[in-house]
PDB file of C-alpha atoms in Angstrom:
ATOM      1  CA  MET A   1      99.666 149.154  82.039  1.00 49.00           C
ATOM      2  CA  THR A   2      98.772 145.555  82.760  1.00 49.00           C
ATOM      3  CA  THR A   3     100.380 142.535  81.267  1.00 49.00           C
ATOM      4  CA  PRO A   4      97.970 140.162  79.502  1.00 50.00           C
ATOM      5  CA  ALA A   5      97.539 136.823  81.236  1.00 48.00           C
ATOM      6  CA  LEU A   6      99.266 133.983  79.520  1.00 47.00           C
ATOM      7  CA  MET A   7      96.981 131.190  78.422  1.00 46.00           C
ATOM      8  CA  THR A   8      98.259 127.852  79.536  1.00 45.00           C
ATOM      9  CA  THR A   9      97.550 124.606  77.832  1.00 48.00           C
ATOM     10  CA  PRO A  10      97.042 121.635  80.115  1.00 57.00           C
ATOM     11  CA  ALA A  11      99.827 119.096  80.024  1.00 58.00           C
ATOM     12  CA  PRO A  12      99.081 116.120  77.818  1.00 64.00           C
ATOM     13  CA  THR A  13      97.396 113.258  79.616  1.00 87.00           C
ATOM     14  CA  THR A  14      99.407 110.060  79.683  1.00 91.00           C
ATOM     15  CA  LEU A  15      98.016 106.550  79.877  1.00 88.00           C
ATOM     16  CA  ALA A  16      99.340 106.422  83.471  1.00 89.00           C
ATOM     17  CA  ASP A  17      97.356 109.604  84.304  1.00 90.00           C
ATOM     18  CA  LEU A  18      94.218 108.204  82.720  1.00 88.00           C
ATOM     19  CA  THR A  19      94.362 104.853  84.492  1.00 87.00           C
ATOM     20  CA  ARG A  20      95.056 106.578  87.814  1.00 88.00           C
ATOM     21  CA  ARG A  21      92.148 109.049  87.378  1.00 86.00           C
ATOM     22  CA  SER A  22      89.649 106.498  86.086  1.00 87.00           C
ATOM     23  CA  GLY A  23      90.576 103.521  88.249  1.00 86.00           C
ATOM     24  CA  LEU A  24      90.598 101.389  85.084  1.00 85.00           C
ATOM     25  CA  ASP A  25      93.648  99.413  84.040  1.00 82.00           C
ATOM     26  CA  VAL A  26      95.336  98.392  80.802  1.00 82.00           C
ATOM     27  CA  LEU A  27      97.514  95.429  79.932  1.00 80.00           C
ATOM     28  CA  GLY A  28     101.219  95.439  80.738  1.00 81.00           C
ATOM     29  CA  HIS A  29     102.433  95.615  77.147  1.00 86.00           C
ATOM     30  CA  LEU A  30     101.224  99.231  76.792  1.00 84.00           C
ATOM     31  CA  GLU A  31     103.585 102.120  77.457  1.00 86.00           C
ATOM     32  CA  ARG A  32     102.011 104.071  80.311  1.00 88.00           C
ATOM     33  CA  GLU A  33     104.058 107.271  79.921  1.00 90.00           C
ATOM     34  CA  VAL A  34     102.967 107.923  76.337  1.00 88.00           C
ATOM     35  CA  ALA A  35     100.808 111.027  75.830  1.00 91.00           C
ATOM     36  CA  ILE A  36      97.285 110.196  74.705  1.00 92.00           C
ATOM     37  CA  PRO A  37      96.432 111.974  71.444  1.00 91.00           C
ATOM     38  CA  VAL A  38      93.277 114.105  71.437  1.00 94.00           C
ATOM     39  CA  VAL A  39      91.405 114.004  68.132  1.00 94.00           C
ATOM     40  CA  ASP A  40      88.506 116.128  66.907  1.00 95.00           C
ATOM     41  CA  GLY A  41      87.935 113.991  63.842  1.00 95.00           C
ATOM     42  CA  LEU A  42      87.258 110.393  62.972  1.00 95.00           C
ATOM     43  CA  GLN A  43      89.017 107.888  65.234  1.00 93.00           C
ATOM     44  CA  ALA A  44      88.863 104.179  65.909  1.00 90.00           C
ATOM     45  CA  GLN A  45      89.612 101.994  68.891  1.00 87.00           C
ATOM     46  CA  GLY A  46      89.349  98.288  68.145  1.00 82.00           C
ATOM     47  CA  ASP A  47      85.774  97.556  67.077  1.00 83.00           C
ATOM     48  CA  LEU A  48      84.495 101.088  67.837  1.00 89.00           C
ATOM     49  CA  ILE A  49      84.645 104.151  65.656  1.00 93.00           C
ATOM     50  CA  VAL A  50      84.027 107.684  66.917  1.00 96.00           C
ATOM     51  CA  VAL A  51      82.536 109.892  64.215  1.00 97.00           C
ATOM     52  CA  PRO A  52      82.028 113.663  64.454  1.00 98.00           C
ATOM     53  CA  TYR A  53      78.263 114.226  64.409  1.00 97.00           C
ATOM     54  CA  ALA A  54      78.480 116.620  61.455  1.00 96.00           C
ATOM     55  CA  PHE A  55      79.777 113.735  59.291  1.00 96.00           C
ATOM     56  CA  VAL A  56      76.659 111.597  59.877  1.00 95.00           C
ATOM     57  CA  ALA A  57      73.954 114.098  60.908  1.00 95.00           C
ATOM     58  CA  ARG A  58      71.753 113.120  57.937  1.00 94.00           C
ATOM     59  CA  ALA A  59      71.774 109.456  59.004  1.00 94.00           C
ATOM     60  CA  VAL A  60      71.913 109.669  62.813  1.00 94.00           C
ATOM     61  CA  ALA A  61      69.821 111.624  65.293  1.00 90.00           C
ATOM     62  CA  PRO A  62      69.019 111.410  68.982  1.00 86.00           C
ATOM     63  CA  ARG A  63      65.549 109.864  69.426  1.00 87.00           C
ATOM     64  CA  ASN A  64      64.813 112.089  72.383  1.00 80.00           C
ATOM     65  CA  GLU A  65      66.686 114.288  74.781  1.00 77.00           C
ATOM     66  CA  ILE A  66      67.491 111.579  77.338  1.00 87.00           C
ATOM     67  CA  TRP A  67      71.158 112.176  78.030  1.00 93.00           C
ATOM     68  CA  ARG A  68      73.029 111.078  81.122  1.00 94.00           C
ATOM     69  CA  GLU A  69      76.168 112.499  82.654  1.00 96.00           C
ATOM     70  CA  VAL A  70      79.229 110.294  82.349  1.00 95.00           C
ATOM     71  CA  PRO A  71      79.950 109.281  85.959  1.00 90.00           C
ATOM     72  CA  ALA A  72      83.397 109.251  87.553  1.00 81.00           C
ATOM     73  CA  GLY A  73      83.693 105.487  86.938  1.00 86.00           C
ATOM     74  CA  GLY A  74      82.898 105.932  83.242  1.00 93.00           C
ATOM     75  CA  VAL A  75      80.332 104.324  80.943  1.00 94.00           C
ATOM     76  CA  GLU A  76      80.969 100.974  79.315  1.00 92.00           C
ATOM     77  CA  LEU A  77      80.130 101.481  75.637  1.00 92.00           C
ATOM     78  CA  LEU A  78      80.850  98.007  74.331  1.00 80.00           C
ATOM     79  CA  ARG A  79      82.323  94.811  75.664  1.00 75.00           C
ATOM     80  CA  SER A  80      84.516  92.987  73.204  1.00 62.00           C
ATOM     81  CA  ALA A  81      83.673  89.645  71.611  1.00 59.00           C
ATOM     82  CA  ALA A  82      82.898  86.733  73.951  1.00 58.00           C
ATOM     83  CA  GLY A  83      82.495  89.019  76.967  1.00 61.00           C
ATOM     84  CA  GLY A  84      86.076  90.229  76.824  1.00 72.00           C
ATOM     85  CA  ASN A  85      87.503  93.656  77.510  1.00 81.00           C
ATOM     86  CA  PRO A  86      85.269  96.746  77.652  1.00 87.00           C
ATOM     87  CA  HIS A  87      85.572 100.050  75.811  1.00 86.00           C
ATOM     88  CA  THR A  88      84.846 102.635  78.514  1.00 92.00           C
ATOM     89  CA  LEU A  89      84.108 106.347  78.095  1.00 95.00           C
ATOM     90  CA  VAL A  90      85.584 108.467  80.921  1.00 94.00           C
ATOM     91  CA  ALA A  91      85.545 112.215  81.546  1.00 94.00           C
ATOM     92  CA  ASP A  92      85.888 114.771  84.296  1.00 92.00           C
ATOM     93  CA  PRO A  93      82.636 115.254  86.246  1.00 92.00           C
ATOM     94  CA  GLY A  94      80.118 117.592  84.614  1.00 95.00           C
ATOM     95  CA  THR A  95      81.906 117.765  81.244  1.00 95.00           C
ATOM     96  CA  CYS A  96      80.472 114.885  79.226  1.00 97.00           C
ATOM     97  CA  ARG A  97      77.122 113.256  78.594  1.00 96.00           C
ATOM     98  CA  TRP A  98      76.012 110.156  76.714  1.00 96.00           C
ATOM     99  CA  THR A  99      72.841 108.746  75.182  1.00 95.00           C
ATOM    100  CA  GLU A 100      72.036 105.360  73.707  1.00 94.00           C
ATOM    101  CA  ALA A 101      68.687 106.681  72.428  1.00 93.00           C
ATOM    102  CA  VAL A 102      69.662 107.266  68.805  1.00 94.00           C
ATOM    103  CA  HIS A 103      68.211 106.493  65.405  1.00 93.00           C
ATOM    104  CA  ASP A 104      70.820 105.405  62.853  1.00 93.00           C
ATOM    105  CA  THR A 105      69.659 104.513  59.352  1.00 92.00           C
ATOM    106  CA  MET A 106      72.628 102.143  59.024  1.00 88.00           C
ATOM    107  CA  GLY A 107      72.068 100.433  62.389  1.00 89.00           C
ATOM    108  CA  LEU A 108      75.675 100.926  63.545  1.00 91.00           C
ATOM    109  CA  ALA A 109      75.311 103.542  66.304  1.00 93.00           C
ATOM    110  CA  LEU A 110      75.792 102.561  69.920  1.00 94.00           C
ATOM    111  CA  GLY A 111      75.081 106.112  71.045  1.00 95.00           C
ATOM    112  CA  MET A 112      76.166 109.731  71.031  1.00 96.00           C
ATOM    113  CA  ILE A 113      78.633 111.729  73.107  1.00 96.00           C
ATOM    114  CA  GLU A 114      78.492 115.449  73.868  1.00 96.00           C
ATOM    115  CA  THR A 115      81.537 116.790  75.672  1.00 97.00           C
ATOM    116  CA  SER A 116      82.645 120.266  76.700  1.00 96.00           C
ATOM    117  CA  ALA A 117      86.143 119.100  77.667  1.00 95.00           C
ATOM    118  CA  VAL A 118      88.395 116.275  76.516  1.00 95.00           C
ATOM    119  CA  ALA A 119      86.828 112.852  77.152  1.00 95.00           C
ATOM    120  CA  TYR A 120      88.636 109.536  76.790  1.00 94.00           C
ATOM    121  CA  LEU A 121      88.015 106.010  75.606  1.00 94.00           C
ATOM    122  CA  ILE A 122      90.026 103.440  77.517  1.00 91.00           C
ATOM    123  CA  HIS A 123      90.423  99.754  76.666  1.00 86.00           C
ATOM    124  CA  PRO A 124      92.730  97.226  78.368  1.00 84.00           C
ATOM    125  CA  GLU A 125      94.373  96.119  75.094  1.00 86.00           C
ATOM    126  CA  HIS A 126      94.232  99.345  73.049  1.00 82.00           C
ATOM    127  CA  GLY A 127      95.042 101.908  75.744  1.00 84.00           C
ATOM    128  CA  GLY A 128      93.451 105.345  75.572  1.00 89.00           C
ATOM    129  CA  THR A 129      92.261 107.789  72.955  1.00 92.00           C
ATOM    130  CA  GLY A 130      91.216 111.400  73.556  1.00 95.00           C
ATOM    131  CA  ILE A 131      88.030 112.919  72.184  1.00 96.00           C
ATOM    132  CA  ALA A 132      88.104 116.715  71.728  1.00 96.00           C
ATOM    133  CA  PRO A 133      85.111 118.792  72.872  1.00 97.00           C
ATOM    134  CA  GLY A 134      82.122 118.409  70.550  1.00 97.00           C
ATOM    135  CA  ARG A 135      79.312 116.029  69.586  1.00 97.00           C
ATOM    136  CA  TYR A 136      80.110 112.554  68.285  1.00 97.00           C
ATOM    137  CA  VAL A 137      78.405 109.329  67.270  1.00 97.00           C
ATOM    138  CA  VAL A 138      79.951 106.095  68.523  1.00 96.00           C
ATOM    139  CA  ARG A 139      79.435 103.285  66.039  1.00 93.00           C
ATOM    140  CA  ARG A 140      80.481  99.695  65.599  1.00 86.00           C
ATOM    141  CA  GLN A 141      83.067  99.207  62.887  1.00 73.00           C
ATOM    142  CA  ARG A 142      82.241  96.885  60.038  1.00 63.00           C
ATOM    143  CA  GLU A 143      84.153  95.290  57.211  1.00 57.00           C
ATOM    144  CA  ARG A 144      83.282  93.688  53.915  1.00 58.00           C
ATOM    145  CA  ASP A 145      82.450  90.018  54.312  1.00 61.00           C
ATOM    146  CA  THR A 146      84.159  88.477  51.281  1.00 60.00           C
ATOM    147  CA  GLU A 147      82.806  84.999  52.122  1.00 61.00           C
ATOM    148  CA  ARG A 148      79.268  86.297  52.026  1.00 52.00           C
ATOM    149  CA  ILE A 149      79.947  88.249  48.840  1.00 51.00           C
ATOM    150  CA  GLY A 150      81.127  85.091  47.087  1.00 53.00           C
ATOM    151  CA  ARG A 151      78.357  82.921  48.483  1.00 54.00           C
ATOM    152  CA  LEU A 152      75.457  85.280  47.857  1.00 52.00           C
ATOM    153  CA  GLY A 153      76.794  87.157  44.882  1.00 52.00           C
ATOM    154  CA  SER A 154      76.059  90.476  46.594  1.00 49.00           C
ATOM    155  CA  LEU A 155      77.727  92.853  48.986  1.00 52.00           C
ATOM    156  CA  GLY A 156      77.874  91.811  52.603  1.00 52.00           C
ATOM    157  CA  ASN A 157      79.192  93.320  55.814  1.00 51.00           C
ATOM    158  CA  ARG A 158      80.113  91.989  59.200  1.00 47.00           C
ATOM    159  CA  MET A 159      80.826  93.704  62.478  1.00 44.00           C
ATOM    160  CA  ILE A 160      84.413  93.877  63.656  1.00 45.00           C
ATOM    161  CA  CYS A 161      84.945  92.118  66.983  1.00 46.00           C
ATOM    162  CA  ASP A 162      88.255  92.448  68.773  1.00 49.00           C
TER     163      ASP A 162
END
């Protein structure tokens, strides 16, 4: 009789692990030994929001099948306001791909991610967030513009810039 193999779960990735693996750095105020949460749902990092594709599939679609592998150095998804700090997507080689060729009826999508293993967003001020395997849309966050609402008498939005 054979004993079934035990399934092991990889140890949680810490911010220190992520910065070491990616070569990217974060600011000193962030705790580097904290485990980075991995989320398979909606998540935000500063002015970006990662949305599971199923949530927005009626409004967002890839325009074509031009996807590129996320390289070892990552892909800069968005640079913060006034050329500041970048939001960078990083993943182990061969596990994640990215496209900017998307149609979004709301005009918020920066692109789409497809990942077969955990991928990460890293930002110098916000640290890291983990993205569970799946397909996601990366969008800009927006907020109600109360000045515009009052001035124009109608609803208005503005992009969040951190």
